């Protein structure tokens, strides 16, 4: 099933469209199933109801671990690079990882977790995070990983939504020169989480933590009580593997649900083909496991393919902006997969940070999470890949489980800023506002998918109707991505960004409504409106227009702004803090009370020349005031 040439790609693509079931059955049979499936695909996009490999039984950890032991038991599965370059790292072979996953799985069982139970994981980027995730999968527990930068409130919301029974965390986390008190954040969260019975705490920073009798246990002590014998639970292909929360244009984040069989097949297939992974190569994905990129391309995809996956605890600028290149050099990394925001930020530090490192091991470069601008693309190509490494600009989403539109390294001719062509099994369609298909090339529209692939989300946890409404109702019969897209004369796709009220800040997906709700929780705030604006490094910055109940005088305004930032940090987390806050006396609203975001976006972009028709506004004068006070 391995694509080696563009002809292979075209053939695979054609088969995947003409006979998707035969195509995916062919891919899936390369994995280890306890029991074969009886029907490859059942689906409709109306309910929606999507099932792949119906009746098939498997355990994803047998595919990620046990299956490799005979042939590559002593090959590194995970190479861990700590935050501090002077601290010793860890290399876990497949045999060691298998052993540790089984032990951790037994710890979970000992603490009352069984098949179908939900486990919240709030951890630093250490091997134990990957081990925790795999241990859940081993026993059929459903993991919900929460990124270590989220606030107590965000954790509590996620725990309560999924009714998690247990939390796995650490005393603290190191990120660059910061130390984050994870356990203490969890303690705050758990005040409002009655479903949680146990907390397993790993030692990382050894910062003092409160340990509650009957609830909190040390991971290291628990591990001493168990053996490494843990047979994998037999799972149905459609049993839930994990929940991952992500932001949308309305309400609280939704729990995107992925299932065992289809997700595994899709993550592995895309990993192997897009990166053209060769046995023995070292793959370095710089994402955090708290996001989908980490789930699919640090943990499941690479391990299902028997690859060596590098896991990095720190940040690209610590101890200096040469850290990524240092890691590439030190571990002879072959595939580097990172986000445009990281590239843009590192570009700013100049070439001397790059040039004193040997980057000749690199074979493939990847980009993900947001549109990559031409300048960053070329810098990556010239200075990191030295014009000899294909760049794969991979477009996908939490909901898609794996990459959907991407070049295949060395196979698909690349074009800066283009995600290029759909992968086999992916059937994109551009539609206009009314849902009418836009055919032909040299066109743009809203990006939809007309046929399922194995990694597509199945539901949103606890609320199937929300899944239907969010993704399958805007254009009946289609999956709507929320992205705008153009298809050029060559049929190449370029993703232009979200067309809904979702921001992409440094590759992090943030709903404007979520940020507004957080700002509105500040005692002095009456109302707010949040929009994105172009930001040189982050891609998008967050601009907040705030109506305060008493317009702060100049000398108080800064303080109030800082209070608002602190409020947002508390409610969501530091990643959602606005970059700019403007106090206004009113917002541009239509007579029906709808905020005209189009106008606010223009002002935030600094483009006030043509604000379009403002005559339908309740109070057009407010626009002049906002224009005059723009920050
Ligand atoms: O707008 C697209 C953007 O990120 C969104 C998905 O965010 P999330 O679910 O957090 O997953 C990110 C990692 C897969 C998309 O709707 N996006 C992601 N990759 C690209 C991209 N935009 C342009 N080009 C990409 N390569």
XYZ file of C-alpha atoms and ligand atoms in Angstrom:
657
model
C 0.000 0.000 0.000
C 3.052 2.194 -0.050
C 3.027 5.041 -2.548
C 6.425 5.588 -4.154
C 5.737 7.516 -7.322
C 3.204 9.999 -8.596
C 1.737 7.206 -10.741
C 1.235 5.139 -7.584
C -0.517 8.099 -6.020
C -2.826 8.577 -8.969
C -3.658 4.883 -9.044
C -4.275 4.722 -5.312
C -6.392 7.855 -5.484
C -8.477 6.509 -8.332
C -9.101 3.209 -6.600
C -9.937 4.964 -3.340
C -12.686 6.913 -5.093
C -13.993 4.145 -7.337
C -14.008 1.459 -4.684
C -13.299 2.993 -1.277
C -14.193 -0.169 0.609
C -11.739 -2.333 -1.312
C -9.081 0.348 -1.014
C -9.327 0.749 2.765
C -9.794 -2.979 3.351
C -6.461 -3.415 1.583
C -4.782 -0.867 3.842
C -6.390 -2.200 7.035
C -5.451 -5.805 6.479
C -1.807 -4.934 7.075
C -2.636 -4.454 10.747
C -3.234 -7.003 13.447
C -6.896 -7.729 14.062
C -8.213 -10.151 16.666
C -11.243 -10.683 14.477
C -11.760 -9.487 10.908
C -14.475 -6.978 10.060
C -17.601 -8.041 8.230
C -18.388 -4.767 6.466
C -15.728 -2.206 5.604
C -17.934 0.889 5.666
C -21.434 1.927 6.652
C -22.266 5.578 6.487
C -24.542 8.488 6.001
C -23.748 12.158 6.525
C -27.300 13.053 7.576
C -27.519 11.615 11.099
C -24.436 11.300 10.751
C -23.640 7.643 11.246
C -20.193 6.513 10.192
C -18.709 3.097 10.908
C -15.519 1.628 9.520
C -14.428 -2.011 9.735
C -17.745 -3.048 11.251
C -17.476 -6.016 13.597
C -13.655 -5.959 13.532
C -11.904 -6.508 16.866
C -8.480 -5.217 17.806
C -6.441 -3.380 20.349
C -4.469 -0.423 19.039
C -1.613 -1.037 21.494
C -1.087 -4.543 20.110
C -0.551 -2.819 16.776
C 1.637 -0.079 18.228
C 3.683 -2.301 20.554
C 3.286 -6.112 20.705
C 3.333 -6.521 16.936
C 6.795 -4.956 16.703
C 8.486 -6.887 19.508
C 9.763 -9.829 17.478
C 11.279 -7.760 14.719
C 12.245 -4.500 16.368
C 11.942 -5.005 20.107
C 15.315 -3.338 20.659
C 14.770 -0.414 18.318
C 13.990 2.938 19.938
C 10.266 3.659 19.957
C 10.506 6.929 21.867
C 13.466 9.230 22.238
C 12.823 11.826 24.906
C 14.630 15.153 24.916
C 14.120 17.046 28.189
C 13.496 20.767 28.550
C 16.991 21.306 29.958
C 19.590 20.181 27.402
C 21.950 19.245 30.244
C 19.520 16.780 31.787
C 19.920 13.195 30.589
C 17.267 12.150 28.099
C 15.562 8.795 27.857
C 15.367 6.286 25.039
C 12.685 3.642 25.256
C 12.912 0.652 22.946
C 9.721 -1.002 21.803
C 10.298 -3.684 24.438
C 10.751 -1.135 27.210
C 7.756 0.885 26.080
C 5.623 -2.257 25.963
C 6.719 -3.147 29.464
C 5.991 0.330 30.831
C 2.622 0.645 29.122
C 1.558 -2.703 30.591
C 2.674 -1.617 34.056
C 0.847 1.694 33.819
C -2.241 -0.116 32.531
C -2.133 -2.300 35.633
C -1.839 0.813 37.802
C -4.989 2.172 36.165
C -6.818 -1.104 36.817
C -5.649 -1.121 40.441
C -7.170 2.326 40.771
C -10.543 1.244 39.570
C -10.394 2.116 35.873
C -11.953 -0.269 33.380
C -13.066 -0.444 29.776
C -15.125 2.568 28.731
C -14.141 4.715 31.744
C -12.831 8.181 30.934
C -9.400 9.276 32.096
C -8.191 12.869 31.975
C -4.483 13.279 31.266
C -2.850 16.617 32.178
C 0.874 16.085 31.890
C 4.165 17.590 30.807
C 5.725 16.353 27.558
C 7.494 13.406 29.128
C 7.517 9.717 28.114
C 4.985 9.031 30.874
C 2.441 11.084 28.921
C 2.690 8.771 25.911
C 2.738 5.818 28.291
C -0.408 7.047 30.069
C -2.256 7.457 26.787
C -1.257 3.998 25.590
C -2.053 2.462 28.987
C -5.613 3.756 28.686
C -5.877 2.273 25.202
C -4.462 -1.024 26.474
C -7.381 -1.550 28.855
C -10.041 0.128 26.745
C -10.297 3.251 28.883
C -11.003 6.455 26.952
C -8.346 9.128 27.275
C -9.032 12.830 27.241
C -5.709 14.655 27.113
C -5.840 18.289 28.165
C -2.981 20.524 27.026
C -0.790 21.588 29.961
C -1.446 25.291 29.238
C -5.153 25.181 30.007
C -6.581 26.642 33.208
C -8.258 24.843 36.104
C -11.627 26.000 34.820
C -10.959 24.532 31.364
C -9.853 21.233 32.899
C -12.946 21.128 35.100
C -15.230 21.764 32.117
C -13.588 18.932 30.181
C -13.596 16.522 33.113
C -17.261 17.192 33.836
C -18.325 16.928 30.224
C -16.724 13.489 29.927
C -17.390 12.482 33.554
C -13.799 11.357 34.005
C -13.142 8.904 36.786
C -9.437 9.422 37.143
C -6.830 12.096 36.391
C -3.197 11.463 35.540
C -0.945 14.445 36.171
C 2.459 15.493 37.469
C 3.592 17.709 40.307
C 4.800 20.260 37.788
C 6.051 20.847 34.274
C 9.127 22.581 32.872
C 8.589 24.777 29.828
C 11.585 26.869 28.899
C 12.525 28.836 31.996
C 9.055 28.465 33.505
C 7.739 25.916 35.931
C 4.019 25.184 35.769
C 2.402 23.749 38.916
C 0.222 21.141 37.197
C -0.986 19.342 40.303
C -2.049 22.529 41.982
C -4.030 23.504 38.865
C -5.666 20.070 38.940
C -6.489 20.532 42.635
C -8.294 23.776 41.801
C -10.149 22.070 38.975
C -11.253 19.127 41.097
C -13.137 21.300 43.584
C -15.925 21.174 41.038
C -15.504 17.654 39.651
C -17.402 15.051 41.677
C -16.854 12.265 39.128
C -13.112 12.058 39.843
C -12.209 9.325 42.321
C -8.462 9.090 41.918
C -5.506 11.228 40.862
C -2.215 9.644 39.849
C 0.685 12.068 40.292
C 4.015 11.668 38.582
C 7.135 13.288 39.997
C 8.764 15.705 37.607
C 9.659 19.026 39.243
C 9.288 17.820 42.829
C 7.595 21.003 43.750
C 5.589 20.554 46.981
C 2.053 19.376 46.273
C -1.030 18.631 48.337
C -1.713 14.890 48.356
C -5.239 14.048 49.482
C -5.667 10.805 51.365
C -7.873 8.358 49.510
C -7.747 10.351 46.295
C -4.159 11.129 45.321
C -1.465 8.515 44.749
C 2.130 8.766 43.513
C 2.723 7.157 40.153
C 6.167 5.852 41.145
C 4.800 4.064 44.208
C 1.889 2.600 42.308
C 4.219 1.262 39.633
C 6.076 -0.728 42.281
C 2.899 -2.629 43.109
C 2.244 -4.083 39.670
C 3.682 -6.512 37.149
C 4.314 -5.968 33.463
C 1.752 -8.568 32.527
C -1.307 -6.909 31.051
C -3.106 -8.583 28.190
C -4.739 -6.064 25.890
C -8.486 -5.603 26.087
C -10.324 -6.696 22.959
C -11.963 -3.620 21.446
C -14.528 -3.217 18.747
C -13.302 -1.181 15.772
C -15.957 1.401 16.649
C -15.318 1.542 20.416
C -14.167 4.996 21.484
C -10.388 5.373 21.664
C -10.234 8.976 22.827
C -11.955 12.291 23.274
C -10.132 15.491 22.399
C -11.706 18.859 23.097
C -11.550 21.550 20.459
C -13.014 25.011 19.975
C -15.772 25.971 17.605
C -17.610 29.162 16.808
C -20.169 28.771 19.570
C -20.320 27.603 23.155
C -17.812 25.571 25.086
C -15.238 23.321 23.401
C -16.639 20.061 22.040
C -15.278 16.612 22.749
C -14.320 15.213 19.366
C -14.622 11.420 19.443
C -12.303 9.055 17.581
C -12.656 5.293 17.520
C -10.112 2.473 17.587
C -10.070 0.893 14.133
C -10.525 3.660 11.610
C -8.383 6.168 13.480
C -5.492 3.711 13.747
C -5.589 2.783 10.074
C -5.810 6.403 8.992
C -3.113 7.809 11.300
C -0.683 5.069 10.280
C -1.429 5.198 6.554
C -0.982 8.968 6.360
C 2.142 8.930 8.552
C 3.929 6.346 6.456
C 2.990 7.775 3.084
C 3.080 11.522 3.578
C 6.480 11.457 5.296
C 7.715 8.471 3.252
C 8.950 6.988 6.478
C 11.767 4.424 6.168
C 12.600 1.919 8.915
C 15.176 3.248 11.344
C 14.444 6.893 10.691
C 13.926 9.363 13.521
C 10.720 11.393 13.343
C 10.479 14.632 15.328
C 7.033 16.173 15.621
C 7.283 19.312 17.735
C 3.586 19.463 18.693
C 2.328 18.800 22.203
C 0.476 15.528 22.777
C -2.317 17.729 24.148
C -3.289 18.488 20.543
C -4.397 16.175 17.748
C -1.044 16.513 15.948
C 0.657 14.941 18.932
C -1.927 12.161 19.223
C -1.663 11.174 15.570
C 1.951 11.950 14.693
C 3.902 11.537 17.920
C 2.048 8.603 19.426
C -0.300 6.509 17.334
C 0.802 6.992 13.704
C 4.546 6.521 14.226
C 4.192 3.677 16.721
C 1.675 1.822 14.556
C 4.338 1.956 11.819
C 7.171 0.828 14.105
C 8.893 4.186 13.817
C 11.151 6.059 16.220
C 9.314 9.095 17.557
C 11.130 11.947 19.267
C 9.299 13.642 22.111
C 10.520 17.076 23.224
C 9.563 18.540 26.561
C 10.583 22.144 25.999
C 10.084 25.117 23.730
C 11.923 26.146 20.530
C 13.585 29.167 22.138
C 15.057 27.606 25.272
C 17.873 27.837 26.202
C 18.140 29.682 22.888
C 16.529 29.866 19.476
C 18.822 27.137 18.135
C 17.189 24.407 20.204
C 15.305 22.642 17.387
C 18.460 22.550 15.260
C 20.424 21.326 18.224
C 17.970 18.448 18.651
C 18.026 17.635 14.934
C 21.811 17.488 15.064
C 22.052 15.565 18.340
C 19.500 12.883 17.459
C 20.123 12.835 13.723
C 16.496 13.621 13.020
C 15.264 12.609 9.558
C 11.751 14.033 9.561
C 10.889 17.347 11.187
C 7.217 18.251 11.546
C 6.453 21.684 13.003
C 4.136 24.688 12.771
C 4.532 27.881 10.729
C 4.371 29.972 13.897
C 7.530 28.262 15.187
C 9.280 28.794 11.858
C 8.328 32.475 11.778
C 9.464 32.996 15.319
C 12.826 31.271 14.723
C 13.392 33.176 11.476
C 13.534 36.329 13.547
C 16.613 35.143 15.453
C 18.843 35.115 12.406
C 20.791 32.443 10.623
C 23.690 32.080 13.020
C 21.409 30.055 15.297
C 20.963 27.590 12.438
C 24.343 27.554 10.797
C 26.379 26.079 13.607
C 24.363 22.851 13.474
C 24.616 19.873 11.191
C 21.190 19.431 9.604
C 22.296 16.951 6.954
C 20.276 14.100 8.511
C 17.011 15.815 7.525
C 15.089 14.213 4.678
C 11.561 15.580 4.953
C 10.097 18.753 6.462
C 6.484 19.098 7.492
C 4.216 22.014 8.343
C 0.867 21.924 10.098
C -1.725 23.887 12.001
C -2.158 27.086 10.017
C -1.495 28.492 6.580
C 2.225 28.825 5.904
C 3.151 32.120 4.270
C 5.551 32.134 1.320
C 8.370 33.782 3.258
C 8.336 31.166 6.008
C 8.011 28.369 3.448
C 11.132 29.557 1.594
C 13.135 30.112 4.747
C 12.298 26.564 5.869
C 13.203 25.248 2.432
C 16.434 27.239 2.001
C 17.920 27.249 5.472
C 16.597 24.102 7.144
C 16.041 21.740 4.231
C 18.890 23.320 2.199
C 16.640 22.942 -0.836
C 16.979 19.176 -0.764
C 14.096 18.198 1.555
C 10.541 18.177 0.290
C 8.177 20.280 2.412
C 4.829 18.698 3.158
C 2.277 21.355 4.052
C -0.302 19.105 5.678
C -3.843 20.376 6.077
C -6.168 18.640 8.512
C -8.134 19.118 11.755
C -8.832 17.584 15.147
C -12.006 16.215 13.604
C -10.268 14.539 10.662
C -7.960 12.372 12.797
C -5.166 12.628 10.244
C -3.985 14.647 7.264
C -6.453 15.100 4.412
C -4.786 17.401 1.913
C -1.018 17.211 1.673
C 1.848 16.551 -0.657
C 3.434 13.116 -0.380
C 7.125 13.774 0.279
C 9.209 13.552 -2.855
C 6.195 12.288 -4.821
C 3.892 15.282 -5.164
C 5.421 18.391 -6.723
C 5.181 21.052 -4.030
C 4.181 24.665 -4.385
C 4.776 27.205 -1.613
C 1.668 27.916 0.501
C -0.279 25.064 -1.093
C -1.336 21.900 0.702
C -1.532 20.583 -2.879
C -3.657 17.457 -3.432
C -6.101 15.296 -1.485
C -4.654 12.085 -0.086
C -6.166 8.787 -1.238
C -9.661 8.367 0.158
C -10.239 12.107 0.507
C -12.893 13.709 -1.684
C -12.891 17.479 -1.264
C -15.539 19.731 -2.699
C -15.744 23.521 -2.820
C -19.165 25.064 -2.290
C -20.573 28.570 -2.394
C -22.646 30.217 0.359
C -25.740 28.407 -0.859
C -24.110 25.026 -0.856
C -23.798 24.817 -4.605
C -20.720 22.963 -5.799
C -18.064 25.144 -7.400
C -16.563 23.051 -10.127
C -13.475 23.460 -12.239
C -10.122 25.020 -11.420
C -9.072 28.542 -10.620
C -11.916 28.875 -8.111
C -12.425 29.337 -4.392
C -15.113 28.502 -1.869
C -15.888 26.765 1.367
C -14.133 23.449 1.818
C -16.293 20.360 2.351
C -15.804 16.602 2.086
C -18.308 14.465 0.300
C -17.198 11.018 1.402
C -15.906 9.626 4.714
C -12.310 8.510 5.358
C -11.494 6.147 8.234
C -10.211 8.887 10.573
C -13.283 11.153 10.473
C -14.837 12.020 13.848
C -17.803 9.846 14.803
C -19.570 12.168 17.198
C -19.024 14.825 19.824
C -19.033 13.351 23.300
C -22.433 13.293 24.952
C -24.081 15.405 22.269
C -24.509 13.828 18.870
C -26.875 16.567 17.765
C -24.127 19.125 18.254
C -21.894 17.084 15.950
C -24.610 16.977 13.310
C -25.297 20.668 13.597
C -21.696 21.779 13.596
C -20.329 19.705 10.751
C -23.150 18.135 8.752
C -26.010 20.625 8.667
C -24.569 23.734 6.950
C -24.389 21.834 3.664
C -26.659 18.784 3.861
C -24.908 15.605 2.802
C -21.435 17.087 3.255
C -18.872 17.384 6.042
C -18.105 21.101 6.393
C -14.564 21.914 7.509
C -15.073 25.574 8.466
C -12.164 26.513 6.176
C -12.045 28.616 3.055
C -10.011 27.249 0.214
C -8.912 27.946 -3.315
C -8.211 25.441 -6.067
C -5.767 26.803 -8.614
C -5.387 26.087 -12.310
C -3.443 22.895 -11.557
C -6.151 21.594 -9.231
C -3.913 22.324 -6.233
C -5.597 23.273 -2.966
C -4.604 26.180 -0.809
C -6.307 26.654 2.538
C -6.964 30.310 3.180
C -8.183 30.153 6.787
C -11.347 29.786 8.816
C -14.558 31.216 7.491
C -16.302 30.907 10.865
C -15.664 32.648 14.183
C -12.699 30.479 15.053
C -9.232 32.007 15.429
C -5.929 30.341 14.770
C -3.380 31.883 17.098
C 0.099 30.347 16.896
C -1.542 27.234 15.473
C -3.908 27.047 18.468
C -7.563 26.944 17.698
C -9.582 29.397 19.781
C -13.248 30.334 19.510
C -14.015 34.065 19.604
C -17.150 33.329 21.650
C -15.067 31.509 24.242
C -12.724 34.490 24.640
C -15.673 36.891 24.822
C -17.292 34.798 27.549
C -14.055 34.835 29.498
C -13.626 38.620 29.147
C -17.244 39.137 30.164
C -16.563 37.344 33.419
C -14.453 40.308 34.537
C -16.533 42.272 36.998
C -16.169 45.622 35.227
C -17.038 44.368 31.747
C -20.473 44.850 30.205
C -19.901 43.336 26.812
C -17.096 42.447 24.443
C -16.429 41.440 20.863
C -13.343 39.531 19.786
C -11.892 39.272 16.293
C -8.627 38.141 14.765
C -6.090 40.300 12.938
C -2.964 39.379 10.976
C 0.035 38.901 13.260
C 3.576 38.492 11.910
C 4.521 35.587 14.126
C 1.334 34.138 15.537
C -0.491 34.140 12.214
C -3.459 35.708 13.917
C -3.583 37.913 16.980
C -6.602 38.426 19.234
C -8.207 41.885 19.236
C -10.838 42.554 21.891
C -13.297 45.457 21.886
C -14.544 45.900 25.413
C -17.391 47.923 26.868
C -16.570 48.607 30.504
C -19.286 49.712 32.919
C -17.283 52.846 33.627
C -14.914 53.863 30.878
C -11.524 53.636 32.633
C -9.536 56.849 32.772
C -6.166 56.618 31.063
C -4.217 55.899 34.213
C -6.534 53.004 35.114
C -6.929 51.597 31.644
C -3.658 49.673 31.700
C -4.458 48.124 35.005
C -7.943 47.156 33.871
C -6.474 45.614 30.734
C -4.114 43.566 32.845
C -7.025 42.442 34.997
C -8.894 41.375 31.890
C -5.872 39.384 30.720
C -5.618 37.727 34.115
C -9.318 36.879 33.933
C -8.930 35.238 30.514
C -5.900 33.282 31.770
C -7.938 32.050 34.708
C -10.956 31.078 32.685
C -9.296 29.540 29.593
C -5.518 29.712 29.856
C -2.703 32.054 28.801
C -2.974 31.007 25.122
C -6.311 32.826 24.831
C -5.121 36.203 26.153
C -5.962 39.077 23.773
C -2.991 40.823 22.171
C -4.884 44.091 21.995
C -7.737 45.509 24.035
C -9.672 48.623 23.048
C -12.230 50.143 25.367
C -15.278 51.338 23.463
C -18.563 52.882 24.476
C -20.599 50.759 22.092
C -20.314 48.046 19.457
C -21.514 48.254 15.862
C -24.813 46.390 15.949
C -27.567 45.908 13.462
C -31.108 46.796 14.453
C -31.684 43.151 15.307
C -28.792 43.327 17.781
C -26.206 41.374 15.787
C -22.611 42.594 16.098
C -21.166 43.451 12.691
C -17.867 41.667 13.023
C -16.899 42.493 9.478
C -16.425 46.107 10.533
C -14.536 45.192 13.688
C -12.239 42.903 11.722
C -11.417 45.659 9.250
C -10.602 48.123 12.001
C -8.464 45.529 13.788
C -6.608 44.926 10.526
C -5.937 48.664 10.338
C -7.964 48.987 7.164
C -10.533 51.688 7.788
C -10.737 53.072 4.279
C -13.641 50.999 3.126
C -15.868 49.709 5.866
C -18.743 48.934 3.512
C -22.324 49.751 4.218
C -22.828 50.999 7.767
C -26.287 52.465 7.263
C -28.008 49.401 8.696
C -26.316 50.014 12.021
C -28.308 51.005 15.040
C -25.791 53.738 15.847
C -23.385 54.460 12.961
C -21.514 57.042 15.055
C -19.991 54.315 17.157
C -17.886 53.252 14.165
C -16.113 56.600 14.049
C -15.351 56.403 17.726
C -13.925 52.879 17.354
C -11.882 53.901 14.321
C -10.431 56.852 16.181
C -9.480 54.781 19.212
C -8.036 51.745 17.405
C -4.908 50.333 19.079
O -7.960 26.295 9.682
C -7.307 25.066 9.533
C -5.973 25.120 10.240
O -6.193 24.570 11.531
C -7.564 24.151 11.670
C -7.646 22.904 12.493
O -7.158 23.138 13.774
P -6.972 21.944 14.795
O -8.218 21.151 14.859
O -6.472 22.525 16.048
O -5.890 21.020 14.149
C -4.631 21.542 13.876
C -3.669 20.453 13.489
C -4.148 19.500 12.479
C -8.042 23.967 10.265
O -9.449 24.054 10.180
N -4.945 24.342 9.545
C -4.413 23.161 9.923
N -3.442 22.790 9.075
C -3.352 23.755 8.132
C -4.315 24.733 8.437
N -4.483 25.812 7.657
C -3.708 25.941 6.571
N -2.766 25.039 6.222
C -2.544 23.943 6.964
N -1.587 23.081 6.619
